[in-house]
Amino acid sequence: MRTGISDMFGVEFPLFAFSHCRDVVAAVTNAGGFGVLGAAAHSPEQLDRELCWIDRQVRGRPYGVDVLVPARIDRAAADPAERLLDHIPEVHRDFVTHLFAKYGVGKGKPFTLGSVGGHADEVGRRVTHSGATGLVDVALRHPIRLIANALGPPPPAMVAKARAAGVPIAALVGTVEHARRQVAEGADLIVAQGTEAGGHTGEVSTMVLVPQVVDAVAPIPVLAAGGVANGRQMAAAMALGAEGVWCGSVWLTTEEAETPSVVKRKMLAATSLDTVRSRARTGKPARQLVSAWTTEWDEAPESPGPLPMPLQMLLAEGALARIGDAAENGEPGARELANYFVGQVVGQLDQVKPSRQVAYEIIEEFASAVERLRRITGA
């Protein structure tokens, strides 16, 4: 496959695999695609260890790193990480305690903010410029071929550091206006992410968004994201003008995926109607599995409503970590609450396979789809 993206990064297939799991990243890169490690939850030390491992596995083949440097955050995030807990209102703490009791999480043991205090540093890294740029510094010390910012325009410091290292910058967008702004701020590659995608998304579908973004930012290359989990969908994205695809959800049910086993089983049983864009996990609209957690926060009369980022992220990640442990221990109420980010393609994910096999199947089906179009057109 020859596209501008293939030539830009020296890959056999313009298939970009976003994953928090280093094994997925290495497997897809070694299969001829381009793995991208989601690094937002890592400490600088953890990220360095993960990238050293990937370096050894891929042996010079291209891969990238995705960080989260928000352009605008709640002013509470300017506080030190350990002070973030002070900004969470009592009514929101009480609501989580209510959910734990209602669903019998931890055998009725009450929820306390002290039990999530260990997540403060992690959340602080995710939502502060200083935390995120520390990860950028670590990433650029490794032979990465791309660095992506998943939330807002890349800040000037990130652009300057990447330019000095000769590493292209990618940015994820959900509207044409965002795409233009990202290019103006220094992005070298745009990922046009439709509302079908897992995680933070906008409201415009991939089918509509991709050609608009392609036209708006030309000649900057565009990857399509959202609703891409097989070769036919990849072929459709290329027909829309994208030079490759960026996939995340399809790797969540692979053998190597970091997805908790309880959540993986829920994904394998889910349909494409079993996702929702909700602020219940991070404070910003993010597509995830429908669960008792999202339903209670979004619909329960007693819900105080989600907090803004980063406070909801801190509250939710701490609570869901405990819920996840309880779910793995067989607590049925915890299983109802457990969820994770995933796109609408979850309805296609019904088998556990190695990441390398998934990558090859996507490319094989892409070739079949292109051949079908050739037959239709007589080319």
mmCIF file of N, CA and C in Angstrom, residues 237-287:
data_model
loop_
_atom_site.group_PDB
_atom_site.id
_atom_site.type_symbol
_atom_site.label_atom_id
_atom_site.label_comp_id
_atom_site.label_asym_id
_atom_site.label_seq_id
_atom_site.Cartn_x
_atom_site.Cartn_y
_atom_site.Cartn_z
ATOM 1 N N ALA A 237 -12.647 4.438 4.479
ATOM 2 C CA ALA A 237 -11.931 5.615 4.965
ATOM 3 C C ALA A 237 -10.981 6.158 3.909
ATOM 4 N N MET A 238 -10.295 5.252 3.215
ATOM 5 C CA MET A 238 -9.376 5.692 2.166
ATOM 6 C C MET A 238 -10.145 6.323 1.008
ATOM 7 N N ALA A 239 -11.338 5.789 0.719
ATOM 8 C CA ALA A 239 -12.157 6.368 -0.343
ATOM 9 C C ALA A 239 -12.607 7.776 0.006
ATOM 10 N N LEU A 240 -12.727 8.066 1.290
ATOM 11 C CA LEU A 240 -13.132 9.398 1.742
ATOM 12 C C LEU A 240 -11.990 10.412 1.653
ATOM 13 N N GLY A 241 -10.785 9.941 1.351
ATOM 14 C CA GLY A 241 -9.648 10.842 1.202
ATOM 15 C C GLY A 241 -8.577 10.695 2.261
ATOM 16 N N ALA A 242 -8.820 9.857 3.260
ATOM 17 C CA ALA A 242 -7.793 9.626 4.277
ATOM 18 C C ALA A 242 -6.619 8.862 3.674
ATOM 19 N N GLU A 243 -5.446 9.058 4.231
ATOM 20 C CA GLU A 243 -4.249 8.348 3.759
ATOM 21 C C GLU A 243 -3.899 7.170 4.657
ATOM 22 N N GLY A 244 -4.764 6.881 5.610
ATOM 23 C CA GLY A 244 -4.565 5.764 6.512
ATOM 24 C C GLY A 244 -5.630 5.812 7.582
ATOM 25 N N VAL A 245 -5.566 4.866 8.519
ATOM 26 C CA VAL A 245 -6.564 4.813 9.586
ATOM 27 C C VAL A 245 -5.886 4.706 10.943
ATOM 28 N N TRP A 246 -6.585 5.211 11.933
ATOM 29 C CA TRP A 246 -6.149 5.188 13.334
ATOM 30 C C TRP A 246 -7.201 4.384 14.084
ATOM 31 N N CYS A 247 -6.827 3.239 14.644
ATOM 32 C CA CYS A 247 -7.767 2.337 15.303
ATOM 33 C C CYS A 247 -7.385 2.157 16.770
ATOM 34 N N GLY A 248 -8.392 2.126 17.635
ATOM 35 C CA GLY A 248 -8.141 1.891 19.049
ATOM 36 C C GLY A 248 -8.982 0.766 19.615
ATOM 37 N N SER A 249 -10.290 0.833 19.395
ATOM 38 C CA SER A 249 -11.197 -0.128 20.037
ATOM 39 C C SER A 249 -10.936 -1.564 19.614
ATOM 40 N N VAL A 250 -10.553 -1.768 18.353
ATOM 41 C CA VAL A 250 -10.392 -3.126 17.842
ATOM 42 C C VAL A 250 -9.335 -3.926 18.600
ATOM 43 N N TRP A 251 -8.416 -3.253 19.264
ATOM 44 C CA TRP A 251 -7.342 -3.953 19.984
ATOM 45 C C TRP A 251 -7.753 -4.300 21.414
ATOM 46 N N LEU A 252 -8.889 -3.787 21.891
ATOM 47 C CA LEU A 252 -9.271 -3.970 23.291
ATOM 48 C C LEU A 252 -9.677 -5.397 23.626
ATOM 49 N N THR A 253 -10.034 -6.171 22.613
ATOM 50 C CA THR A 253 -10.410 -7.568 22.869
ATOM 51 C C THR A 253 -9.365 -8.541 22.336
ATOM 52 N N THR A 254 -8.166 -8.057 22.048
ATOM 53 C CA THR A 254 -7.095 -8.948 21.601
ATOM 54 C C THR A 254 -6.486 -9.679 22.792
ATOM 55 N N GLU A 255 -5.695 -10.687 22.490
ATOM 56 C CA GLU A 255 -5.054 -11.472 23.547
ATOM 57 C C GLU A 255 -4.158 -10.610 24.431
ATOM 58 N N GLU A 256 -3.485 -9.640 23.821
ATOM 59 C CA GLU A 256 -2.505 -8.854 24.561
ATOM 60 C C GLU A 256 -3.112 -7.673 25.318
ATOM 61 N N ALA A 257 -4.350 -7.318 25.039
ATOM 62 C CA ALA A 257 -4.935 -6.074 25.528
ATOM 63 C C ALA A 257 -4.896 -5.948 27.043
ATOM 64 N N GLU A 258 -4.793 -4.698 27.495
ATOM 65 C CA GLU A 258 -4.777 -4.390 28.916
ATOM 66 C C GLU A 258 -6.163 -4.425 29.543
ATOM 67 N N THR A 259 -7.199 -4.599 28.728
ATOM 68 C CA THR A 259 -8.577 -4.556 29.200
ATOM 69 C C THR A 259 -8.820 -5.574 30.313
ATOM 70 N N PRO A 260 -9.392 -5.151 31.451
ATOM 71 C CA PRO A 260 -9.726 -6.110 32.516
ATOM 72 C C PRO A 260 -10.628 -7.212 31.978
ATOM 73 N N SER A 261 -10.447 -8.423 32.480
ATOM 74 C CA SER A 261 -11.168 -9.569 31.927
ATOM 75 C C SER A 261 -12.681 -9.418 32.016
ATOM 76 N N VAL A 262 -13.173 -8.844 33.115
ATOM 77 C CA VAL A 262 -14.620 -8.645 33.252
ATOM 78 C C VAL A 262 -15.141 -7.717 32.156
ATOM 79 N N VAL A 263 -14.411 -6.626 31.915
ATOM 80 C CA VAL A 263 -14.831 -5.664 30.894
ATOM 81 C C VAL A 263 -14.675 -6.265 29.505
ATOM 82 N N LYS A 264 -13.624 -7.040 29.289
ATOM 83 C CA LYS A 264 -13.430 -7.672 27.980
ATOM 84 C C LYS A 264 -14.610 -8.583 27.657
ATOM 85 N N ARG A 265 -15.086 -9.333 28.651
ATOM 86 C CA ARG A 265 -16.248 -10.202 28.415
ATOM 87 C C ARG A 265 -17.493 -9.377 28.095
ATOM 88 N N LYS A 266 -17.646 -8.244 28.740
ATOM 89 C CA LYS A 266 -18.786 -7.369 28.446
ATOM 90 C C LYS A 266 -18.686 -6.839 27.012
ATOM 91 N N MET A 267 -17.484 -6.499 26.583
ATOM 92 C CA MET A 267 -17.291 -6.007 25.214
ATOM 93 C C MET A 267 -17.621 -7.090 24.192
ATOM 94 N N LEU A 268 -17.168 -8.297 24.450
ATOM 95 C CA LEU A 268 -17.407 -9.391 23.506
ATOM 96 C C LEU A 268 -18.892 -9.691 23.353
ATOM 97 N N ALA A 269 -19.686 -9.384 24.379
ATOM 98 C CA ALA A 269 -21.131 -9.633 24.341
ATOM 99 C C ALA A 269 -21.926 -8.415 23.888
ATOM 100 N N ALA A 270 -21.279 -7.262 23.766
ATOM 101 C CA ALA A 270 -21.989 -6.010 23.497
ATOM 102 C C ALA A 270 -22.383 -5.871 22.028
ATOM 103 N N THR A 271 -23.399 -5.054 21.789
ATOM 104 C CA THR A 271 -23.765 -4.641 20.440
ATOM 105 C C THR A 271 -23.306 -3.197 20.247
ATOM 106 N N SER A 272 -23.452 -2.697 19.046
ATOM 107 C CA SER A 272 -23.043 -1.316 18.774
ATOM 108 C C SER A 272 -23.956 -0.296 19.443
ATOM 109 N N LEU A 273 -25.078 -0.748 19.995
ATOM 110 C CA LEU A 273 -25.967 0.144 20.738
ATOM 111 C C LEU A 273 -25.586 0.238 22.208
ATOM 112 N N ASP A 274 -24.577 -0.516 22.608
ATOM 113 C CA ASP A 274 -24.214 -0.586 24.028
ATOM 114 C C ASP A 274 -23.073 0.345 24.403
ATOM 115 N N THR A 275 -22.955 1.474 23.698
ATOM 116 C CA THR A 275 -22.000 2.509 24.080
ATOM 117 C C THR A 275 -22.742 3.817 24.265
ATOM 118 N N VAL A 276 -22.103 4.757 24.957
ATOM 119 C CA VAL A 276 -22.719 6.054 25.211
ATOM 120 C C VAL A 276 -21.623 7.104 25.328
ATOM 121 N N ARG A 277 -21.912 8.312 24.823
ATOM 122 C CA ARG A 277 -21.030 9.459 25.084
ATOM 123 C C ARG A 277 -21.459 10.045 26.419
ATOM 124 N N SER A 278 -20.574 9.995 27.384
ATOM 125 C CA SER A 278 -20.913 10.404 28.739
ATOM 126 C C SER A 278 -19.746 11.142 29.374
ATOM 127 N N ARG A 279 -20.072 12.067 30.272
ATOM 128 C CA ARG A 279 -19.045 12.757 31.057
ATOM 129 C C ARG A 279 -18.746 12.030 32.363
ATOM 130 N N ALA A 280 -19.371 10.869 32.548
ATOM 131 C CA ALA A 280 -19.320 10.200 33.847
ATOM 132 C C ALA A 280 -17.945 9.686 34.220
ATOM 133 N N ARG A 281 -17.045 9.557 33.262
ATOM 134 C CA ARG A 281 -15.721 8.991 33.574
ATOM 135 C C ARG A 281 -14.634 10.046 33.660
ATOM 136 N N THR A 282 -14.661 11.061 32.801
ATOM 137 C CA THR A 282 -13.563 12.035 32.803
ATOM 138 C C THR A 282 -14.015 13.471 33.025
ATOM 139 N N GLY A 283 -15.296 13.739 32.886
ATOM 140 C CA GLY A 283 -15.762 15.115 32.958
ATOM 141 C C GLY A 283 -15.937 15.743 31.594
ATOM 142 N N LYS A 284 -15.413 15.102 30.549
ATOM 143 C CA LYS A 284 -15.642 15.508 29.167
ATOM 144 C C LYS A 284 -16.369 14.387 28.444
ATOM 145 N N PRO A 285 -17.114 14.707 27.388
ATOM 146 C CA PRO A 285 -17.834 13.634 26.680
ATOM 147 C C PRO A 285 -16.874 12.585 26.132
ATOM 148 N N ALA A 286 -17.060 11.348 26.558
ATOM 149 C CA ALA A 286 -16.198 10.250 26.133
ATOM 150 C C ALA A 286 -17.057 9.023 25.892
ATOM 151 N N ARG A 287 -16.862 8.385 24.728
ATOM 152 C CA ARG A 287 -17.652 7.192 24.426
ATOM 153 C C ARG A 287 -17.083 5.997 25.178
#
